[in-house]
XYZ file of C-alpha atoms in Angstrom:
409
model
C 11.820 6.818 -41.984
C 8.773 5.127 -43.469
C 8.114 2.488 -40.818
C 6.656 1.925 -37.360
C 8.245 -0.107 -34.588
C 6.946 -2.266 -31.748
C 8.952 -4.075 -29.085
C 8.187 -7.372 -27.348
C 10.010 -8.368 -24.134
C 12.279 -11.384 -23.693
C 12.782 -12.843 -20.192
C 15.338 -15.057 -18.501
C 14.666 -18.019 -16.187
C 14.390 -15.675 -13.186
C 11.552 -13.869 -15.005
C 13.646 -10.725 -15.443
C 13.281 -8.707 -18.627
C 16.642 -8.892 -20.417
C 15.967 -8.012 -24.066
C 13.445 -6.697 -26.551
C 12.449 -8.227 -29.870
C 11.927 -5.354 -32.331
C 9.353 -5.731 -35.121
C 8.717 -3.265 -37.930
C 5.639 -2.264 -39.885
C 6.489 -1.506 -43.492
C 3.752 0.278 -45.464
C 4.429 -1.687 -48.637
C 4.741 -5.113 -46.995
C 2.733 -4.963 -43.803
C 3.056 -8.691 -43.104
C 6.845 -8.368 -42.950
C 8.421 -7.693 -39.511
C 11.979 -7.144 -40.763
C 13.927 -3.907 -40.500
C 13.490 -1.798 -43.664
C 16.425 -1.305 -46.037
C 15.878 2.484 -45.794
C 17.480 2.514 -42.321
C 20.847 1.835 -43.983
C 20.600 4.262 -46.913
C 22.990 6.739 -45.268
C 26.279 4.862 -45.514
C 29.105 6.686 -43.742
C 32.620 5.769 -42.692
C 33.479 4.230 -40.371
C 30.268 2.302 -40.955
C 29.214 1.360 -37.478
C 26.022 -0.652 -37.406
C 25.126 0.522 -33.924
C 25.503 4.190 -34.926
C 23.112 3.731 -37.818
C 20.518 2.115 -35.583
C 20.827 4.998 -33.119
C 20.413 7.435 -36.019
C 17.222 5.593 -36.994
C 15.862 6.179 -33.479
C 15.916 2.546 -32.356
C 17.920 3.315 -29.212
C 14.765 4.672 -27.555
C 13.403 1.124 -27.422
C 16.353 -0.525 -25.713
C 16.108 0.693 -22.076
C 19.752 -0.443 -21.855
C 18.763 -3.990 -22.776
C 19.722 -6.152 -25.732
C 17.784 -5.549 -28.950
C 16.876 -8.440 -31.249
C 16.246 -7.157 -34.784
C 15.047 -9.304 -37.685
C 16.689 -8.911 -41.096
C 15.740 -10.332 -44.439
C 18.594 -11.624 -46.605
C 19.018 -8.651 -48.956
C 19.136 -6.119 -46.134
C 21.536 -8.348 -44.211
C 23.774 -8.582 -47.270
C 23.783 -4.780 -47.416
C 25.248 -4.414 -43.893
C 27.514 -7.448 -43.716
C 30.670 -5.277 -43.773
C 29.516 -2.880 -41.082
C 31.585 -2.749 -37.925
C 29.613 -4.429 -35.115
C 30.844 -2.717 -31.975
C 28.438 -3.841 -29.257
C 27.015 -6.864 -27.512
C 23.722 -4.973 -27.283
C 22.368 -6.228 -30.605
C 21.416 -9.693 -31.858
C 20.599 -9.983 -35.560
C 17.872 -12.488 -36.337
C 17.509 -13.797 -39.873
C 13.924 -13.984 -41.113
C 12.391 -17.432 -40.948
C 11.008 -16.768 -44.446
C 14.483 -17.085 -45.951
C 15.474 -20.230 -47.844
C 18.336 -22.113 -46.182
C 20.510 -22.202 -49.275
C 24.233 -21.851 -49.953
C 23.977 -18.073 -50.488
C 22.478 -17.598 -47.033
C 25.083 -19.932 -45.518
C 27.875 -17.864 -47.083
C 26.408 -14.724 -45.490
C 26.099 -16.437 -42.109
C 29.707 -17.617 -42.250
C 30.889 -14.119 -43.145
C 28.852 -12.634 -40.270
C 30.435 -15.156 -37.920
C 33.926 -14.077 -39.019
C 32.874 -10.470 -38.314
C 31.855 -11.509 -34.770
C 28.144 -10.760 -35.245
C 25.692 -12.158 -32.729
C 23.378 -14.014 -35.075
C 20.108 -15.858 -34.414
C 18.092 -18.199 -36.625
C 14.855 -20.133 -36.187
C 14.612 -23.794 -35.215
C 14.708 -25.086 -38.809
C 18.516 -25.138 -38.507
C 18.266 -27.683 -35.682
C 17.000 -30.386 -38.020
C 19.428 -32.744 -39.774
C 21.463 -31.322 -42.621
C 21.925 -27.774 -41.361
C 24.825 -28.246 -38.960
C 26.984 -25.763 -40.899
C 24.575 -23.013 -39.849
C 24.785 -24.099 -36.205
C 28.577 -23.718 -36.270
C 28.280 -20.048 -37.270
C 25.416 -18.591 -35.218
C 25.236 -17.596 -31.555
C 21.500 -17.890 -30.804
C 18.577 -20.022 -31.891
C 14.867 -19.367 -31.414
C 12.653 -22.413 -30.858
C 8.888 -22.023 -31.152
C 6.915 -24.392 -28.916
C 3.673 -23.899 -30.876
C 2.216 -27.155 -32.222
C 5.257 -29.153 -31.083
C 5.298 -32.074 -28.677
C 7.414 -31.484 -25.599
C 9.683 -34.378 -26.525
C 10.497 -32.723 -29.862
C 11.158 -29.341 -28.219
C 13.489 -30.990 -25.696
C 15.317 -32.794 -28.501
C 15.841 -29.479 -30.324
C 17.041 -27.866 -27.088
C 19.573 -30.632 -26.515
C 20.952 -30.304 -30.044
C 21.279 -26.522 -29.641
C 23.218 -27.061 -26.419
C 25.650 -29.413 -28.157
C 26.598 -26.485 -30.399
C 26.809 -24.111 -27.388
C 24.002 -21.902 -28.707
C 21.985 -19.530 -26.538
C 18.337 -20.520 -26.732
C 15.129 -18.469 -26.798
C 11.942 -20.471 -26.376
C 9.196 -18.594 -28.205
C 5.382 -18.621 -27.888
C 5.311 -19.755 -24.251
C 1.629 -19.472 -23.377
C 1.269 -20.486 -19.731
C 3.083 -20.428 -16.409
C 2.950 -24.235 -16.287
C 4.644 -24.421 -19.680
C 7.313 -21.990 -18.491
C 7.976 -24.107 -15.366
C 8.293 -27.273 -17.435
C 10.774 -25.810 -19.898
C 12.718 -24.044 -17.133
C 13.835 -27.521 -16.088
C 15.631 -27.766 -19.441
C 17.794 -24.802 -18.375
C 16.960 -22.740 -21.426
C 18.441 -19.231 -21.431
C 15.507 -17.067 -22.473
C 11.744 -17.091 -22.946
C 9.298 -15.052 -24.993
C 5.511 -15.042 -24.833
C 2.654 -13.942 -22.591
C 3.642 -16.186 -19.699
C 5.072 -13.387 -17.532
C 1.712 -11.642 -17.393
C 0.355 -14.571 -15.447
C 0.100 -14.472 -11.682
C 2.363 -16.560 -9.468
C 0.821 -19.353 -7.447
C 1.777 -18.059 -4.010
C 0.889 -14.544 -2.878
C 1.763 -12.828 0.382
C 0.321 -9.328 0.695
C 1.626 -7.039 3.412
C 1.359 -3.326 4.076
C -1.309 -2.953 1.395
C -4.444 -0.912 1.181
C -7.677 -2.376 2.494
C -8.753 -4.255 -0.628
C -12.462 -4.080 0.230
C -12.397 -0.284 0.617
C -10.293 0.115 -2.528
C -12.759 -1.911 -4.594
C -15.612 0.059 -3.036
C -13.987 3.298 -4.221
C -13.340 1.780 -7.644
C -16.936 0.679 -8.094
C -18.146 4.117 -6.978
C -16.005 6.101 -9.440
C -16.977 3.755 -12.294
C -20.489 5.231 -12.054
C -21.129 8.135 -14.414
C -21.595 11.419 -12.517
C -20.697 9.776 -9.206
C -21.407 11.546 -5.918
C -18.429 13.614 -4.695
C -19.742 13.745 -1.136
C -20.129 9.971 -0.915
C -16.647 9.496 -2.395
C -15.216 11.843 0.253
C -16.909 9.764 2.962
C -15.324 6.581 1.573
C -11.859 8.163 1.594
C -12.354 9.337 5.175
C -12.805 5.710 6.255
C -9.265 4.689 5.229
C -6.216 6.744 6.178
C -3.823 4.867 3.835
C -6.036 5.526 0.833
C -6.348 9.194 1.789
C -2.587 9.496 2.185
C -1.987 8.077 -1.307
C -4.442 10.524 -2.842
C -3.071 13.630 -1.157
C 0.556 12.574 -1.649
C -0.157 12.059 -5.324
C -1.691 15.495 -5.693
C 1.071 17.227 -3.761
C 3.607 16.236 -6.406
C 4.334 18.512 -9.324
C 2.402 16.203 -11.632
C -0.467 18.601 -12.032
C 1.664 21.751 -11.921
C -0.235 23.207 -9.015
C 1.248 25.844 -6.718
C 0.723 25.179 -3.033
C -0.526 21.925 -1.520
C -3.698 19.911 -1.073
C -4.732 19.839 2.587
C -8.088 18.069 2.813
C -9.935 15.107 1.337
C -12.753 17.310 0.040
C -10.268 19.643 -1.631
C -8.444 16.680 -3.213
C -11.642 15.053 -4.534
C -12.906 18.328 -6.024
C -9.548 19.245 -7.523
C -9.067 15.877 -9.234
C -12.333 16.061 -11.160
C -14.388 13.095 -12.324
C -12.192 11.797 -15.161
C -8.839 12.185 -13.405
C -10.204 10.621 -10.225
C -11.464 7.662 -12.231
C -8.054 7.286 -13.867
C -6.169 7.628 -10.565
C -8.316 5.061 -8.737
C -8.139 2.638 -11.660
C -4.337 2.841 -11.754
C -4.111 2.507 -7.981
C -6.402 -0.537 -8.056
C -4.342 -2.200 -10.791
C -1.119 -1.414 -8.928
C -2.385 -2.857 -5.642
C -3.834 -5.979 -7.229
C -0.566 -6.718 -9.067
C 1.703 -5.928 -6.121
C 2.822 -9.521 -5.552
C 3.127 -10.361 -9.245
C 5.862 -9.464 -11.682
C 6.000 -5.718 -12.327
C 5.585 -6.381 -16.026
C 1.853 -6.981 -15.492
C 1.291 -3.475 -14.204
C 3.608 -1.897 -16.779
C 1.776 -3.717 -19.564
C -1.599 -2.555 -18.239
C -0.501 1.080 -17.905
C 1.169 1.056 -21.330
C -1.904 -0.324 -23.036
C -4.175 2.103 -21.157
C -2.200 5.147 -22.296
C -1.872 3.700 -25.798
C -5.668 3.313 -26.141
C -6.186 6.766 -24.659
C -3.795 8.404 -27.122
C -5.486 6.738 -30.098
C -8.881 7.989 -28.862
C -7.554 11.524 -28.307
C -5.965 11.676 -31.743
C -9.072 10.454 -33.558
C -11.162 13.294 -32.146
C -13.196 11.389 -29.561
C -14.980 13.154 -26.691
C -13.817 13.061 -23.068
C -16.170 10.253 -22.089
C -14.934 7.977 -24.877
C -11.290 8.853 -24.129
C -11.855 8.038 -20.458
C -13.354 4.669 -21.381
C -10.598 3.898 -23.886
C -8.037 4.344 -21.102
C -9.963 1.943 -18.846
C -10.440 -0.628 -21.611
C -6.679 -0.682 -22.119
C -5.915 -0.791 -18.399
C -8.197 -3.730 -17.705
C -7.696 -5.641 -20.948
C -5.552 -8.133 -19.029
C -7.865 -8.456 -16.019
C -7.443 -12.247 -15.789
C -3.706 -11.662 -15.206
C -4.327 -8.865 -12.679
C -6.997 -10.624 -10.631
C -6.351 -14.287 -11.356
C -10.006 -14.650 -12.344
C -11.975 -15.472 -15.442
C -12.694 -12.277 -17.414
C -16.450 -12.482 -16.769
C -15.926 -12.980 -13.018
C -13.461 -10.092 -12.908
C -15.821 -7.724 -14.711
C -18.727 -8.708 -12.473
C -16.627 -7.995 -9.386
C -15.422 -4.596 -10.605
C -18.798 -3.552 -12.053
C -17.341 -1.562 -14.927
C -19.368 0.457 -17.458
C -21.394 -1.650 -19.917
C -19.553 -0.288 -22.983
C -16.208 -1.126 -21.393
C -17.502 -4.565 -20.457
C -18.653 -5.241 -24.036
C -15.233 -4.339 -25.436
C -13.392 -6.524 -22.903
C -15.716 -9.455 -23.605
C -15.051 -9.154 -27.337
C -18.546 -7.963 -28.221
C -18.911 -5.615 -31.179
C -18.632 -1.948 -30.230
C -16.444 1.012 -31.160
C -14.220 0.609 -28.101
C -13.445 -2.944 -29.175
C -11.964 -1.671 -32.461
C -9.650 0.666 -30.575
C -8.475 -2.106 -28.254
C -7.999 -4.537 -31.136
C -5.890 -2.052 -33.097
C -3.635 -1.454 -30.085
C -3.212 -5.176 -29.347
C -2.529 -5.939 -33.018
C 0.260 -3.351 -33.008
C 1.706 -4.676 -29.708
C 1.863 -8.158 -31.217
C 3.308 -6.853 -34.498
C 0.410 -8.487 -36.353
C 0.354 -6.048 -39.262
C -2.266 -7.911 -41.297
C -4.690 -7.862 -38.362
C -3.909 -4.176 -37.752
C -4.816 -3.241 -41.316
C -7.941 -5.414 -41.131
C -9.119 -3.830 -37.860
C -8.430 -0.243 -38.933
C -9.893 -0.536 -42.433
C -13.054 1.560 -42.665
C -12.534 3.094 -39.218
C -11.238 6.477 -38.182
C -7.933 4.869 -37.148
C -4.892 4.572 -39.401
C -1.998 2.122 -38.920
C 0.440 5.025 -39.313
C -1.249 6.941 -36.483
C -1.120 3.879 -34.215
C 2.613 3.545 -34.883
C 3.355 7.195 -34.043
C 1.308 7.042 -30.863
C 3.068 3.869 -29.746
C 6.346 5.808 -29.797
C 4.756 8.603 -27.753
C 3.387 6.091 -25.229
C 6.817 4.468 -24.806
C 8.373 7.838 -23.959
C 5.606 8.827 -21.536
C 5.521 5.527 -19.649
C 9.314 5.550 -19.352
C 9.221 9.122 -17.966
C 6.117 8.476 -15.834
C 4.391 11.401 -17.562
C 1.282 9.653 -18.867
C -0.997 11.180 -16.202
C -1.930 14.744 -16.941
């Protein structure tokens, strides 16, 4: 199949991840996020829509959650007679489509076939009530809208018993405000923000952990000094040795001393381990999605660096740039304050501050793909040793590795 796929999470009011919005990169129309027609070229009987999507490999993105897939009108017309056998799929019609009688006929036919169908908030304005009678979901963007207008649209959607997704939620305060409207679902970056109240118990000594982090961020750090730091905290030592005594590194026998553990890990793997441990500890009282997002982006950046022939130092730094690209969410600090506290490498700092450097291009390409911003992706990768196709393939690899917890090696 000639496309790449990215997924974006959808959350409920309890901040639980309940669905994924799937966006596609089509080589010929890279600004379009709709599913390509080629997915449905193999028409078989009985024509089960879900079976075709599984055949196209989209089941790997679901994690047993609902998938929301955007269709343009011609593709939708092509599958309108397919048997829709599951509640695990919501079909969204592209907001680029004209709300004409032809589209309404398709929507009414889909309703008779019991499809779960979603449209954008244009249908909530006067004159489009016939659409509202035949869809199950509506997506309302809050961008550039007054709260009073958003609430009016929400109330109209409720009168037609539609399930509502509020899109482009940008802050925790905005999420709290709209939660009062008892909306079903939310999409945006809000769930990467820290909660206001934190209670930390049974955690590592944060001062010692940051001391270790700052030490391993130094190129060619001192192994002896690192061993001394570990010896000062039994919990930190236990995490290191327990980690190494798993089968992750395929080692026969066990690690029995701090010195042995430090030497066995090596400089790059120790830096990666401590960075992941630091991120995990600092996000312990926040939603788990913060840590998952950080780890996913770290491995994503690392894979792009590996597959473009970069050296070990650059690959190491690409991993760290990805891991700490959402430092404000992890630490609850301004990005400059967070970087000053962690004392990361200057090249990493430049990339995270948006200053021009090669690492910044790698991070930008990964973020553009995550956000399904295909025009930005092509713009960032043009003239660099990164191709949009490569980024798409490596995203799929990252998804598998993070799901199987096999991204450390």
